[in-house]
Amino acid sequence: MELAWLAPALNFAAFGVVSLFGKYLPGKGSFLSILAIFGGFILFGVVLADYLGQKEDTLSFSRTWVELGVARITWGMIIDPLSVIMLGIVSFVALLVQVYSLGYMAGQERFGWYFAAHSLFVAAMLTLVLADNLILLYIAWELVGLGSYLLIGFWYERPSAAEAAKKAFVTTRIGDVGLLIGILMLFKATGTFEMAGVFAAVEAGHVAPGALTWATILIFAGAMGKSAQFPLHVWLPDAMEGPTPVSALIHAATMVAAGVFLVARAFPLFEAAPDARMVVAVIGLITAGMGATMALVMTDLKRVLAYSTVSHLGFMMLALGAGSVPAAIFHLLAHAFSKALLFLGAGSVMHAMHDETDIRKMGGLRKKMPITALTFTIGALSLAGIPPLSGFFSKDEMLLAVFDGLSPAFLVLALVIVLFSALYMARLLFTVFYGASSPEAEHAHESPSVMTLPLIILAAGAAVVGFLALEVGGYEGFGNFITSGHHGFEVNLLLTVAAVVLALVGFGLGYAIYVRKALSTQALMGQFGWVHKLLVNKYYMDHAYQWAIDRIVLVFASFIGAFDRIVVNDMGVNGTAETVKRSGFRIRYLESGMVYNYALAMALGAAAVALFWWLVIPRIG
């Protein structure tokens, strides 16, 4: 298990070598990036086997980096079920995405740099999930943000891609500031950055309840930025400007998973601060609802999937707010397979349609792209919660957690969102693959095997990974693996039936609307025009942010700029210098170099002293 540090180290090394010498290497160094992440995946298998053999709950290894008085900052890693699962998810999905990228990104001018940035991104994420202290976690957290900026803005010559990269970077920085403040508050209260020490101090009651609540909420603010939670979700759909394999990596296993992982890692804080946990639940529910409703009206293939990601991340946060780390992480695992599959499937469609992303120009692609259609269908059905695919098991676990841990209102709204999730997946599936053929799709063709093979592997995972929830023989189920003593897979018959029926109803509605044309979408838009306009404009969140930037931020910045220029610079700095300059200019006449001028000054001075002595002193006396 002590070899786990090699997983991020290999990818950091690949980043350095490929970025510096990639143009001199075969394939511009892409093989080094793939070998590095393949090595990370092999290490995952080794670490998992060793961990299961040790039968320990948590093991950590660290080396002292800096000692500042009583504070000790370490480079260390923690090996527990959460970090092992995340190590597997990140390395496996990243490996398939990089193999897929060999076909998708072939011929790109910056082919080598693409793989170098991939290695940096993956290395940062692997460091993040293994970090045993808050400082190392924060460093990796910021490197994940840097990696996302480089990959989203890969085609930086396109203004839309450059703007999307900046939007992602700035929006997530807002949450990162909260995370840093929360970390510093915890250090002030506990005197340590090591997570085990912080959790022990909190459990012992050494942190004041008010300070703990605010520190925990601030830590959640960091998770809100990375995992695109309301109101910091606006960057994620725009991140579609990056290459489609990047979208798959960001949405499935790395950046957006970081926020969910952070809340799960810091869950002892949320358990000790119930108000903060309720904030997580409320924000998660709002995010899930907003993402699902916006996905219903988007016409861009990748944006539908992006808002689907927003919705499912909200579901994961809702499960964490309900108090169930196993349910949230299990859905993170199931979602990683399904969403990576869907995004790579979208990339396959774009490859066949000459980068077309408007679903209104697609249709009947199942005949042209049978492998892509079949695998995409499995991913869509899984995310919709259709049994026995993986999404059914994970969604059932989350709904059960909400049923047990929160008020009935949360459960009712969550079930409504389940219906919406099935409906937007049905809309996407039927419109692109099972609807009538479109003229634009006439020349579509199946993608090469280097792209379809990862689709097949991910489809197999999306189909079977849900069975990890079940208890078989000595295996006690995924939930018990994540949290010792957790119950095995449970079925609340009424809840399970309700969720499955709603998912089937959603697909039935989708079939009736988009295949049978039993309902006119134009008529629905005409009848509920204001709702459609609200959703198409993304609840006017981007408009509100732009208004705030234009009318508040820039106006205030202009005022500060004018104050700095006029008061600080012109009056405070230049004004003082100008006063000295002018004073020197005036008094320089006192130094003429002529003796008679000095004699006259002395005579006038002596006369003034005499007059003062003669006229003023007697009166004072």
Coordinates of C-alpha atoms in Angstrom, one line a residue:
M1 CA 0.0 0.0 0.0
E2 CA 3.0 2.3 0.5
L3 CA 3.4 2.2 -3.2
A4 CA 0.2 4.1 -3.8
W5 CA 2.1 7.4 -4.1
L6 CA 3.6 6.1 -7.4
A7 CA 0.2 6.4 -9.1
P8 CA 0.2 10.3 -9.0
A9 CA 4.0 10.4 -9.3
L10 CA 4.0 8.4 -12.6
N11 CA 1.5 10.9 -14.1
F12 CA 3.4 13.9 -12.9
A13 CA 6.5 12.5 -14.5
A14 CA 4.6 11.8 -17.7
F15 CA 3.4 15.4 -17.7
G16 CA 7.0 16.7 -17.4
V17 CA 8.5 14.5 -20.0
V18 CA 5.7 14.8 -22.6
S19 CA 5.3 18.6 -22.2
L20 CA 9.1 19.2 -22.6
F21 CA 10.1 16.5 -25.0
G22 CA 6.9 15.2 -26.6
K23 CA 7.6 16.6 -30.0
Y24 CA 10.7 14.4 -30.2
L25 CA 8.9 11.2 -29.2
P26 CA 6.8 8.7 -31.2
G27 CA 3.2 9.6 -31.1
K28 CA 4.3 12.9 -29.6
G29 CA 4.6 11.2 -26.2
S30 CA 1.0 10.0 -26.0
F31 CA 2.1 6.5 -25.2
L32 CA 3.9 7.8 -22.1
S33 CA 0.7 9.3 -20.7
I34 CA -1.2 6.1 -21.4
L35 CA 1.5 4.0 -19.8
A36 CA 1.5 6.2 -16.7
I37 CA -2.2 6.0 -16.1
F38 CA -2.1 2.3 -16.9
G39 CA 0.6 2.0 -14.2
G40 CA -1.7 3.9 -11.9
F41 CA -4.5 1.4 -12.6
I42 CA -2.2 -1.6 -12.0
L43 CA -1.2 0.1 -8.7
F44 CA -4.9 0.4 -7.8
G45 CA -5.2 -3.4 -8.1
V46 CA -2.1 -4.0 -6.0
V47 CA -3.2 -1.5 -3.3
L48 CA -6.7 -3.0 -3.2
A49 CA -5.4 -6.5 -2.8
D50 CA -3.0 -5.5 -0.1
Y51 CA -5.7 -3.5 1.7
L52 CA -8.1 -6.4 1.7
G53 CA -5.3 -8.6 3.0
Q54 CA -4.4 -6.3 5.8
K55 CA -8.1 -6.1 7.0
E56 CA -7.5 -2.6 8.5
D57 CA -10.0 0.2 8.3
T58 CA -7.5 3.0 7.7
L59 CA -3.8 3.1 7.1
S60 CA -1.7 6.3 6.5
F61 CA 1.9 7.0 5.6
S62 CA 3.5 10.5 5.8
R63 CA 6.7 12.3 5.7
T64 CA 7.3 15.7 7.4
W65 CA 7.7 18.6 5.0
V66 CA 7.7 21.7 7.2
E67 CA 7.6 22.2 11.0
L68 CA 6.4 25.6 12.1
G69 CA 6.3 25.5 15.9
V70 CA 3.6 23.1 17.0
A71 CA 2.3 22.9 13.4
R72 CA 3.6 20.1 11.2
I73 CA 2.8 19.9 7.5
T74 CA 3.4 16.6 5.9
W75 CA 3.4 14.9 2.5
G76 CA 1.2 11.9 3.2
M77 CA -1.4 9.6 2.0
I78 CA -4.3 7.8 3.5
I79 CA -5.4 4.3 2.4
D80 CA -9.0 3.6 3.3
P81 CA -12.1 2.3 1.4
L82 CA -12.9 5.8 0.1
S83 CA -9.4 6.5 -1.3
V84 CA -9.1 3.0 -2.8
I85 CA -12.4 3.3 -4.6
M86 CA -11.6 6.8 -5.9
L87 CA -8.1 5.6 -7.0
G88 CA -9.8 2.9 -9.1
I89 CA -12.5 5.2 -10.6
V90 CA -10.0 7.9 -11.6
S91 CA -7.4 5.6 -13.0
F92 CA -9.8 3.3 -14.9
V93 CA -11.9 6.0 -16.5
A94 CA -8.8 8.2 -17.3
L95 CA -7.2 5.2 -19.0
L96 CA -10.2 4.5 -21.2
V97 CA -10.5 8.2 -22.0
Q98 CA -6.9 8.4 -23.1
V99 CA -7.1 5.3 -25.3
Y100 CA -10.3 6.8 -26.9
S101 CA -8.4 10.1 -27.4
L102 CA -5.9 8.4 -29.7
G103 CA -8.7 8.1 -32.3
Y104 CA -10.7 11.2 -31.4
M105 CA -7.8 13.7 -31.2
A106 CA -5.7 12.2 -34.1
G107 CA -4.3 14.9 -36.3
Q108 CA -4.6 17.7 -33.8
E109 CA -1.7 20.2 -33.9
R110 CA -1.2 20.1 -30.1
F111 CA -1.7 16.3 -29.8
G112 CA 1.3 15.9 -27.4
W113 CA 0.3 18.8 -25.2
Y114 CA -3.2 17.4 -24.9
F115 CA -1.9 14.2 -23.4
A116 CA 0.6 16.1 -21.2
A117 CA -2.3 18.2 -19.8
H118 CA -4.3 15.0 -19.3
S119 CA -1.4 13.5 -17.2
L120 CA -1.3 16.7 -15.0
F121 CA -5.0 16.6 -14.5
V122 CA -5.1 13.0 -13.5
A123 CA -2.0 13.3 -11.3
A124 CA -3.6 16.1 -9.4
M125 CA -6.8 14.2 -8.9
L126 CA -5.0 11.1 -7.7
T127 CA -3.0 13.2 -5.2
L128 CA -6.2 14.8 -4.0
V129 CA -7.9 11.4 -3.2
L130 CA -4.8 10.1 -1.4
A131 CA -3.9 13.2 0.6
D132 CA -4.0 12.7 4.4
N133 CA -3.8 16.4 5.3
L134 CA -5.7 19.5 4.4
I135 CA -2.7 21.5 3.0
L136 CA -1.7 18.7 0.5
L137 CA -5.4 18.3 -0.4
Y138 CA -5.7 22.0 -1.1
I139 CA -2.6 22.0 -3.2
A140 CA -3.9 19.1 -5.3
W141 CA -7.3 20.8 -5.3
E142 CA -5.8 23.9 -7.0
L143 CA -3.8 21.8 -9.5
V144 CA -7.1 20.0 -10.5
G145 CA -8.5 23.5 -11.3
L146 CA -5.4 24.3 -13.3
G147 CA -5.6 21.1 -15.2
S148 CA -9.3 21.7 -16.0
Y149 CA -8.4 25.2 -17.2
L150 CA -5.8 23.9 -19.6
L151 CA -8.1 21.1 -21.0
I152 CA -11.3 23.1 -21.3
G153 CA -9.4 25.8 -23.1
F154 CA -7.4 23.4 -25.2
W155 CA -8.7 25.0 -28.4
Y156 CA -7.9 28.5 -27.0
E157 CA -7.9 30.0 -30.5
R158 CA -11.7 29.7 -30.3
P159 CA -13.0 32.6 -28.3
S160 CA -15.8 30.5 -26.8
A161 CA -13.3 27.9 -25.5
A162 CA -11.0 30.6 -24.0
E163 CA -14.0 32.2 -22.3
A164 CA -15.3 28.8 -21.0
A165 CA -11.9 28.0 -19.5
K166 CA -11.8 31.4 -17.8
K167 CA -15.3 31.0 -16.5
A168 CA -14.6 27.6 -15.0
F169 CA -11.4 28.8 -13.4
V170 CA -12.9 32.0 -11.9
T171 CA -16.2 30.4 -10.8
T172 CA -14.4 27.5 -9.0
R173 CA -12.0 30.0 -7.4
I174 CA -15.0 31.5 -5.5
G175 CA -15.6 28.2 -3.8
D176 CA -11.9 27.6 -3.3
V177 CA -11.5 30.8 -1.3
G178 CA -14.2 29.4 1.0
L179 CA -12.4 26.1 1.3
L180 CA -9.1 27.8 2.2
I181 CA -10.8 29.9 4.9
G182 CA -12.5 26.8 6.3
I183 CA -9.2 25.0 6.4
L184 CA -7.5 27.9 8.3
M185 CA -10.5 28.0 10.7
L186 CA -10.1 24.4 11.5
F187 CA -6.3 24.8 12.0
K188 CA -6.9 27.7 14.4
A189 CA -9.3 25.6 16.4
T190 CA -7.3 22.3 16.4
G191 CA -3.7 23.2 15.7
T192 CA -3.2 20.6 13.0
F193 CA -3.7 20.2 9.3
E194 CA -3.8 16.4 9.5
M195 CA -7.4 15.2 8.8
A196 CA -7.2 12.5 11.4
G197 CA -6.2 15.0 14.1
V198 CA -8.9 17.5 13.0
F199 CA -11.6 14.8 13.1
A200 CA -10.4 13.6 16.5
A201 CA -10.5 17.2 17.9
V202 CA -14.0 17.7 16.6
E203 CA -15.2 14.4 18.0
A204 CA -13.7 15.3 21.4
G205 CA -15.6 18.6 21.4
H206 CA -12.5 20.9 21.2
V207 CA -14.0 23.0 18.4
A208 CA -16.8 25.5 19.3
P209 CA -20.1 24.5 17.6
G210 CA -20.5 27.9 15.9
A211 CA -16.9 27.9 14.5
L212 CA -17.3 24.2 13.4
T213 CA -20.6 24.9 11.6
W214 CA -19.1 27.9 9.6
A215 CA -15.9 26.1 8.9
T216 CA -17.8 23.1 7.6
I217 CA -20.1 25.3 5.4
L218 CA -17.0 27.0 4.0
I219 CA -15.5 23.6 3.2
F220 CA -18.7 22.7 1.4
A221 CA -18.4 26.0 -0.6
G222 CA -15.2 24.5 -2.1
A223 CA -17.2 21.4 -3.0
M224 CA -19.9 23.5 -4.5
G225 CA -17.5 25.1 -6.9
K226 CA -15.8 21.9 -8.1
S227 CA -19.0 19.8 -8.2
A228 CA -21.1 22.5 -9.9
Q229 CA -23.7 23.0 -7.1
F230 CA -26.2 25.8 -7.2
P231 CA -25.4 28.7 -7.6
L232 CA -21.8 27.9 -8.8
H233 CA -23.0 25.4 -11.4
V234 CA -22.9 27.8 -14.3
W235 CA -19.3 26.9 -15.4
L236 CA -20.0 23.2 -16.1
P237 CA -22.2 23.5 -19.3
D238 CA -19.8 26.0 -20.8
A239 CA -17.0 23.5 -20.2
M240 CA -18.4 21.6 -23.2
E241 CA -16.2 23.8 -25.3
G242 CA -13.3 21.5 -24.5
P243 CA -12.6 18.3 -26.5
T244 CA -15.3 15.7 -25.8
P245 CA -12.9 13.2 -24.1
V246 CA -12.1 16.0 -21.7
S247 CA -15.8 16.4 -21.0
A248 CA -16.0 12.7 -20.3
L249 CA -13.1 12.8 -17.9
I250 CA -14.3 16.0 -16.1
H251 CA -17.9 14.8 -15.7
A252 CA -17.2 11.2 -14.8
A253 CA -14.2 10.8 -12.7
T254 CA -12.1 13.9 -11.9
M255 CA -13.1 17.5 -11.3
V256 CA -16.8 17.2 -10.5
A257 CA -16.2 14.1 -8.5
A258 CA -13.7 16.1 -6.3
G259 CA -16.4 18.0 -4.5
V260 CA -18.4 14.9 -3.7
F261 CA -15.2 13.2 -2.5
L262 CA -14.4 16.2 -0.3
V263 CA -17.7 16.1 1.5
A264 CA -17.4 12.4 1.9
R265 CA -13.8 12.7 3.2
A266 CA -14.8 15.5 5.6
F267 CA -18.0 13.8 6.6
P268 CA -17.1 13.6 10.4
L269 CA -17.3 17.4 10.3
F270 CA -20.7 17.3 8.7
E271 CA -21.9 14.7 11.2
A272 CA -20.9 17.0 14.1
A273 CA -22.5 20.1 12.4
P274 CA -26.1 19.1 11.5
D275 CA -26.9 22.6 10.3
A276 CA -24.1 22.4 7.7
R277 CA -25.4 18.9 6.7
M278 CA -28.8 20.3 6.1
V279 CA -27.3 23.0 3.9
V280 CA -25.7 20.2 1.8
A281 CA -29.1 18.5 1.5
V282 CA -31.0 21.6 0.4
I283 CA -28.3 22.7 -2.1
G284 CA -28.1 19.2 -3.5
L285 CA -31.9 19.0 -4.0
I286 CA -32.0 22.5 -5.7
T287 CA -29.1 21.5 -7.9
A288 CA -30.7 18.2 -8.9
G289 CA -34.0 19.8 -9.8
M290 CA -32.5 22.7 -11.7
G291 CA -30.1 20.4 -13.7
A292 CA -32.9 17.9 -14.6
T293 CA -35.3 20.6 -15.8
M294 CA -32.7 22.4 -17.9
A295 CA -31.7 19.1 -19.5
L296 CA -35.3 18.7 -20.7
V297 CA -35.0 21.7 -23.1
M298 CA -31.4 21.8 -24.3
T299 CA -30.8 21.0 -27.9
D300 CA -27.0 20.6 -27.8
L301 CA -26.0 16.9 -27.3
K302 CA -23.2 17.7 -24.9
R303 CA -25.1 20.3 -22.9
V304 CA -28.0 17.8 -22.2
L305 CA -25.4 15.5 -20.8
A306 CA -23.8 18.4 -18.9
Y307 CA -27.0 19.3 -17.2
S308 CA -27.6 15.6 -16.5
T309 CA -24.3 15.7 -14.6
V310 CA -25.3 18.7 -12.6
S311 CA -28.5 16.9 -11.6
H312 CA -26.8 13.7 -10.6
L313 CA -24.2 15.6 -8.6
G314 CA -27.0 17.2 -6.8
F315 CA -28.4 13.8 -6.1
M316 CA -25.1 12.7 -4.6
M317 CA -25.0 15.8 -2.4
L318 CA -28.6 15.1 -1.3
A319 CA -27.5 11.6 -0.2
L320 CA -24.6 13.1 1.7
G321 CA -26.9 15.6 3.3
A322 CA -29.2 12.7 4.3
G323 CA -26.2 11.1 6.1
S324 CA -25.2 8.3 3.7
V325 CA -21.7 8.3 2.4
P326 CA -22.0 4.8 0.9
A327 CA -25.1 5.8 -1.2
A328 CA -23.4 8.9 -2.5
I329 CA -20.1 7.1 -3.4
F330 CA -21.9 4.2 -4.9
H331 CA -23.8 6.5 -7.2
L332 CA -20.5 8.3 -8.0
L333 CA -19.1 4.9 -9.1
A334 CA -22.2 4.0 -11.2
H335 CA -22.4 7.5 -12.6
A336 CA -18.7 7.5 -13.6
F337 CA -19.2 4.5 -15.8
S338 CA -22.5 5.7 -17.3
K339 CA -21.5 9.3 -17.8
A340 CA -18.1 8.5 -19.3
L341 CA -19.9 6.1 -21.6
L342 CA -22.4 8.8 -22.7
F343 CA -19.9 11.5 -23.3
L344 CA -17.6 9.2 -25.2
G345 CA -20.7 8.0 -27.1
A346 CA -21.5 11.7 -27.8
G347 CA -17.9 12.1 -29.1
S348 CA -18.5 9.1 -31.4
V349 CA -21.7 10.7 -32.8
M350 CA -19.8 14.0 -33.3
H351 CA -17.0 12.2 -35.0
A352 CA -19.6 10.6 -37.4
M353 CA -21.5 13.9 -37.9
H354 CA -18.5 16.2 -38.5
D355 CA -18.7 17.8 -35.1
E356 CA -22.5 18.5 -35.2
T357 CA -24.0 18.7 -31.7
D358 CA -27.6 19.8 -32.5
I359 CA -29.8 16.8 -31.7
R360 CA -32.6 18.3 -33.9
K361 CA -30.3 17.4 -36.9
M362 CA -29.8 13.8 -35.8
G363 CA -32.0 10.8 -35.9
G364 CA -31.9 7.1 -36.9
L365 CA -28.2 6.7 -36.0
R366 CA -28.7 3.2 -34.6
K367 CA -28.6 2.0 -38.2
K368 CA -25.4 3.8 -39.0
M369 CA -23.7 3.4 -35.7
P370 CA -24.9 0.1 -34.1
I371 CA -22.1 -0.2 -31.4
T372 CA -22.4 3.4 -30.4
A373 CA -26.2 3.2 -30.3
L374 CA -26.2 0.0 -28.2
T375 CA -23.6 1.3 -25.7
F376 CA -25.2 4.7 -25.4
T377 CA -28.6 3.0 -24.7
I378 CA -27.1 1.1 -21.9
G379 CA -25.7 4.2 -20.4
A380 CA -28.9 6.2 -20.7
L381 CA -31.0 3.4 -19.3
S382 CA -28.6 3.1 -16.4
L383 CA -28.7 6.8 -15.5
A384 CA -32.5 6.7 -15.7
G385 CA -32.6 4.0 -13.1
I386 CA -33.9 1.1 -15.1
P387 CA -33.2 -2.3 -13.5
P388 CA -31.0 -4.2 -13.4
L389 CA -28.4 -1.7 -14.6
S390 CA -26.1 0.0 -12.2
G391 CA -28.0 3.2 -11.9
F392 CA -31.0 1.4 -10.6
F393 CA -29.1 0.1 -7.6
S394 CA -27.3 3.3 -6.8
K395 CA -30.4 5.5 -7.2
D396 CA -32.4 3.1 -5.0
E397 CA -29.8 3.5 -2.3
M398 CA -29.9 7.3 -2.5
L399 CA -33.7 7.4 -2.3
L400 CA -33.6 5.1 0.7
A401 CA -31.1 7.4 2.4
V402 CA -33.3 10.4 1.8
F403 CA -36.3 8.4 3.1
D404 CA -34.4 7.5 6.3
G405 CA -32.6 10.7 6.9
L406 CA -34.7 13.6 5.7
S407 CA -38.3 14.9 5.7
P408 CA -40.9 13.5 3.3
A409 CA -40.8 16.7 1.3
F410 CA -37.2 15.9 0.2
L411 CA -38.3 12.4 -0.9
V412 CA -41.3 13.6 -2.9
L413 CA -39.2 16.2 -4.8
A414 CA -36.5 13.6 -5.4
L415 CA -39.0 11.2 -7.0
V416 CA -40.2 14.0 -9.3
I417 CA -36.6 14.6 -10.3
V418 CA -36.3 10.8 -11.0
L419 CA -39.2 11.2 -13.5
F420 CA -37.5 14.2 -15.2
S421 CA -34.2 12.2 -15.3
A422 CA -35.8 9.4 -17.2
L423 CA -37.7 11.9 -19.5
Y424 CA -34.6 13.8 -20.6
M425 CA -32.6 10.6 -21.2
A426 CA -35.5 9.2 -23.3
R427 CA -35.6 12.5 -25.3
L428 CA -31.9 12.3 -26.0
L429 CA -31.9 8.6 -26.8
F430 CA -35.0 8.6 -29.1
T431 CA -34.1 11.8 -30.9
V432 CA -30.5 10.8 -31.7
F433 CA -30.7 7.1 -32.3
Y434 CA -34.2 5.8 -32.6
G435 CA -36.1 8.6 -34.3
A436 CA -36.6 9.1 -38.0
S437 CA -33.4 9.5 -40.0
S438 CA -32.3 13.0 -40.8
P439 CA -30.6 14.2 -44.0
E440 CA -27.5 15.4 -42.0
A441 CA -27.0 11.8 -40.7
E442 CA -27.0 10.3 -44.2
H443 CA -23.2 9.9 -44.3
A444 CA -22.7 9.0 -40.7
H445 CA -20.6 5.9 -39.9
E446 CA -19.4 3.9 -37.0
S447 CA -16.3 5.1 -35.2
P448 CA -12.9 3.2 -35.4
S449 CA -12.3 0.4 -32.9
V450 CA -9.9 2.5 -30.8
M451 CA -13.0 4.6 -29.9
T452 CA -15.7 1.8 -29.8
L453 CA -13.6 -0.5 -27.6
P454 CA -13.7 1.9 -24.6
L455 CA -17.5 2.3 -25.2
I456 CA -18.0 -1.5 -24.9
I457 CA -15.9 -1.8 -21.7
L458 CA -17.7 1.1 -20.1
A459 CA -21.1 -0.3 -21.2
A460 CA -20.2 -3.6 -19.5
G461 CA -19.3 -1.7 -16.3
A462 CA -22.5 0.4 -16.4
A463 CA -24.5 -2.9 -16.8
V464 CA -22.9 -4.9 -14.0
V465 CA -21.2 -2.6 -11.4
G466 CA -24.5 -2.2 -9.6
F467 CA -24.3 -5.8 -8.4
L468 CA -21.5 -4.7 -6.1
A469 CA -24.3 -3.5 -3.8
L470 CA -25.4 -7.1 -3.2
E471 CA -24.1 -9.4 -0.4
V472 CA -22.7 -12.6 -1.8
G473 CA -20.9 -15.2 0.3
G474 CA -18.3 -13.5 2.5
Y475 CA -18.7 -10.2 0.6
E476 CA -20.9 -7.9 2.7
G477 CA -21.7 -5.4 0.0
F478 CA -20.4 -2.0 -1.3
G479 CA -22.0 -0.1 1.6
N480 CA -20.3 -2.1 4.2
F481 CA -17.0 -1.8 2.4
I482 CA -17.2 2.0 2.4
T483 CA -18.5 2.2 6.0
S484 CA -17.9 -0.7 8.3
G485 CA -21.2 -1.8 9.9
H486 CA -23.3 -0.2 7.2
H487 CA -26.4 -2.2 6.2
G488 CA -26.3 -4.2 3.1
F489 CA -28.4 -3.5 0.0
E490 CA -32.0 -3.0 1.3
V491 CA -35.2 -2.8 -0.7
N492 CA -38.1 -0.6 0.4
L493 CA -40.6 -2.3 -1.9
L494 CA -42.9 0.7 -2.2
L495 CA -40.1 3.1 -2.8
T496 CA -38.3 0.9 -5.3
V497 CA -41.5 0.3 -7.2
A498 CA -42.3 4.0 -7.2
A499 CA -38.9 4.9 -8.6
V500 CA -39.0 2.2 -11.3
V501 CA -42.5 3.1 -12.4
L502 CA -41.6 6.8 -12.6
A503 CA -38.5 5.9 -14.7
L504 CA -40.7 3.8 -17.0
V505 CA -43.3 6.5 -17.2
G506 CA -40.6 9.0 -18.2
F507 CA -39.4 6.7 -21.0
G508 CA -43.0 6.0 -22.0
L509 CA -43.6 9.8 -22.3
G510 CA -40.4 10.2 -24.3
Y511 CA -41.4 7.4 -26.7
A512 CA -44.9 9.0 -27.1
I513 CA -43.5 12.5 -27.7
Y514 CA -40.4 11.9 -29.8
V515 CA -41.1 8.6 -31.7
R516 CA -44.9 8.3 -32.0
K517 CA -45.4 12.1 -32.1
A518 CA -48.5 11.6 -30.0
L519 CA -47.8 15.0 -28.3
S520 CA -46.5 18.0 -30.2
T521 CA -43.5 19.6 -28.6
Q522 CA -44.4 22.8 -30.4
A523 CA -47.9 22.8 -28.8
L524 CA -46.3 22.2 -25.4
M525 CA -43.9 25.1 -25.9
G526 CA -46.8 27.3 -27.0
Q527 CA -48.9 26.3 -23.9
F528 CA -46.0 26.6 -21.4
G529 CA -44.0 29.2 -23.3
W530 CA -42.9 31.1 -20.2
V531 CA -41.6 27.9 -18.6
H532 CA -39.7 26.9 -21.7
K533 CA -38.2 30.4 -22.0
L534 CA -37.2 30.2 -18.3
L535 CA -35.5 26.9 -18.8
V536 CA -33.8 27.7 -22.1
N537 CA -32.4 30.8 -20.5
K538 CA -31.1 28.6 -17.7
Y539 CA -33.2 30.3 -15.0
Y540 CA -31.5 33.6 -16.1
M541 CA -28.6 32.7 -13.8
D542 CA -26.0 33.7 -16.4
H543 CA -27.9 36.9 -17.0
A544 CA -28.0 37.7 -13.3
Y545 CA -24.2 37.1 -13.0
Q546 CA -23.5 39.2 -16.0
W547 CA -25.7 42.0 -14.7
A548 CA -23.9 41.8 -11.3
I549 CA -20.5 42.0 -13.0
D550 CA -21.5 44.9 -15.3
R551 CA -23.5 47.0 -12.8
I552 CA -21.8 46.1 -9.5
V553 CA -18.4 44.5 -9.8
L554 CA -17.1 46.7 -12.7
V555 CA -18.6 49.9 -11.3
F556 CA -17.1 49.2 -7.9
A557 CA -13.8 48.3 -9.6
S558 CA -13.9 51.6 -11.5
F559 CA -14.5 53.5 -8.3
I560 CA -11.6 51.7 -6.6
G561 CA -9.4 52.3 -9.7
A562 CA -10.3 56.0 -9.6
F563 CA -9.7 56.2 -5.9
D564 CA -6.3 54.5 -6.3
R565 CA -5.3 56.8 -9.1
I566 CA -6.5 60.1 -7.7
V567 CA -6.2 59.7 -3.9
V568 CA -3.5 57.1 -3.4
N569 CA -1.4 57.7 -6.4
D570 CA -1.8 61.4 -7.4
M571 CA -2.4 62.8 -3.8
G572 CA -0.7 60.3 -1.5
V573 CA 2.3 59.3 -3.5
N574 CA 2.8 61.8 -6.3
G575 CA 1.4 64.7 -4.2
T576 CA 3.9 64.2 -1.5
A577 CA 6.7 64.0 -4.0
E578 CA 5.5 67.1 -5.8
T579 CA 5.3 69.0 -2.4
V580 CA 8.9 68.2 -1.7
K581 CA 9.9 69.1 -5.2
R582 CA 8.2 72.5 -5.1
S583 CA 9.5 73.3 -1.6
G584 CA 13.0 72.5 -2.8
F585 CA 12.5 74.7 -5.9
R586 CA 11.4 77.6 -3.7
I587 CA 14.1 77.4 -1.0
R588 CA 16.9 76.9 -3.4
Y589 CA 17.1 80.7 -3.7
L590 CA 18.4 80.8 -0.2
E591 CA 21.6 79.2 -1.4
S592 CA 22.9 81.8 -3.9
G593 CA 26.6 81.5 -3.1
M594 CA 27.0 85.3 -2.7
V595 CA 28.4 86.7 0.6
Y596 CA 26.5 90.0 0.6
N597 CA 23.2 88.0 0.4
Y598 CA 24.2 86.1 3.4
A599 CA 25.3 89.3 5.2
L600 CA 22.0 90.9 4.5
A601 CA 20.1 87.9 5.8
M602 CA 22.2 87.9 9.0
A603 CA 21.6 91.7 9.5
L604 CA 17.8 91.3 9.0
G605 CA 17.8 88.4 11.4
A606 CA 19.7 90.3 14.0
A607 CA 17.3 93.3 13.6
A608 CA 14.3 91.0 14.0
V609 CA 15.7 89.4 17.2
A610 CA 16.4 92.9 18.6
L611 CA 12.9 94.1 17.9
F612 CA 11.5 91.0 19.4
W613 CA 13.6 91.5 22.5
W614 CA 12.7 95.2 22.8
L615 CA 9.0 95.1 22.0
V616 CA 7.7 91.6 22.9
I617 CA 9.6 90.4 25.9
P618 CA 8.8 93.3 28.2
R619 CA 5.0 92.7 27.6
I620 CA 5.4 89.0 28.3
G621 CA 7.2 89.8 31.5

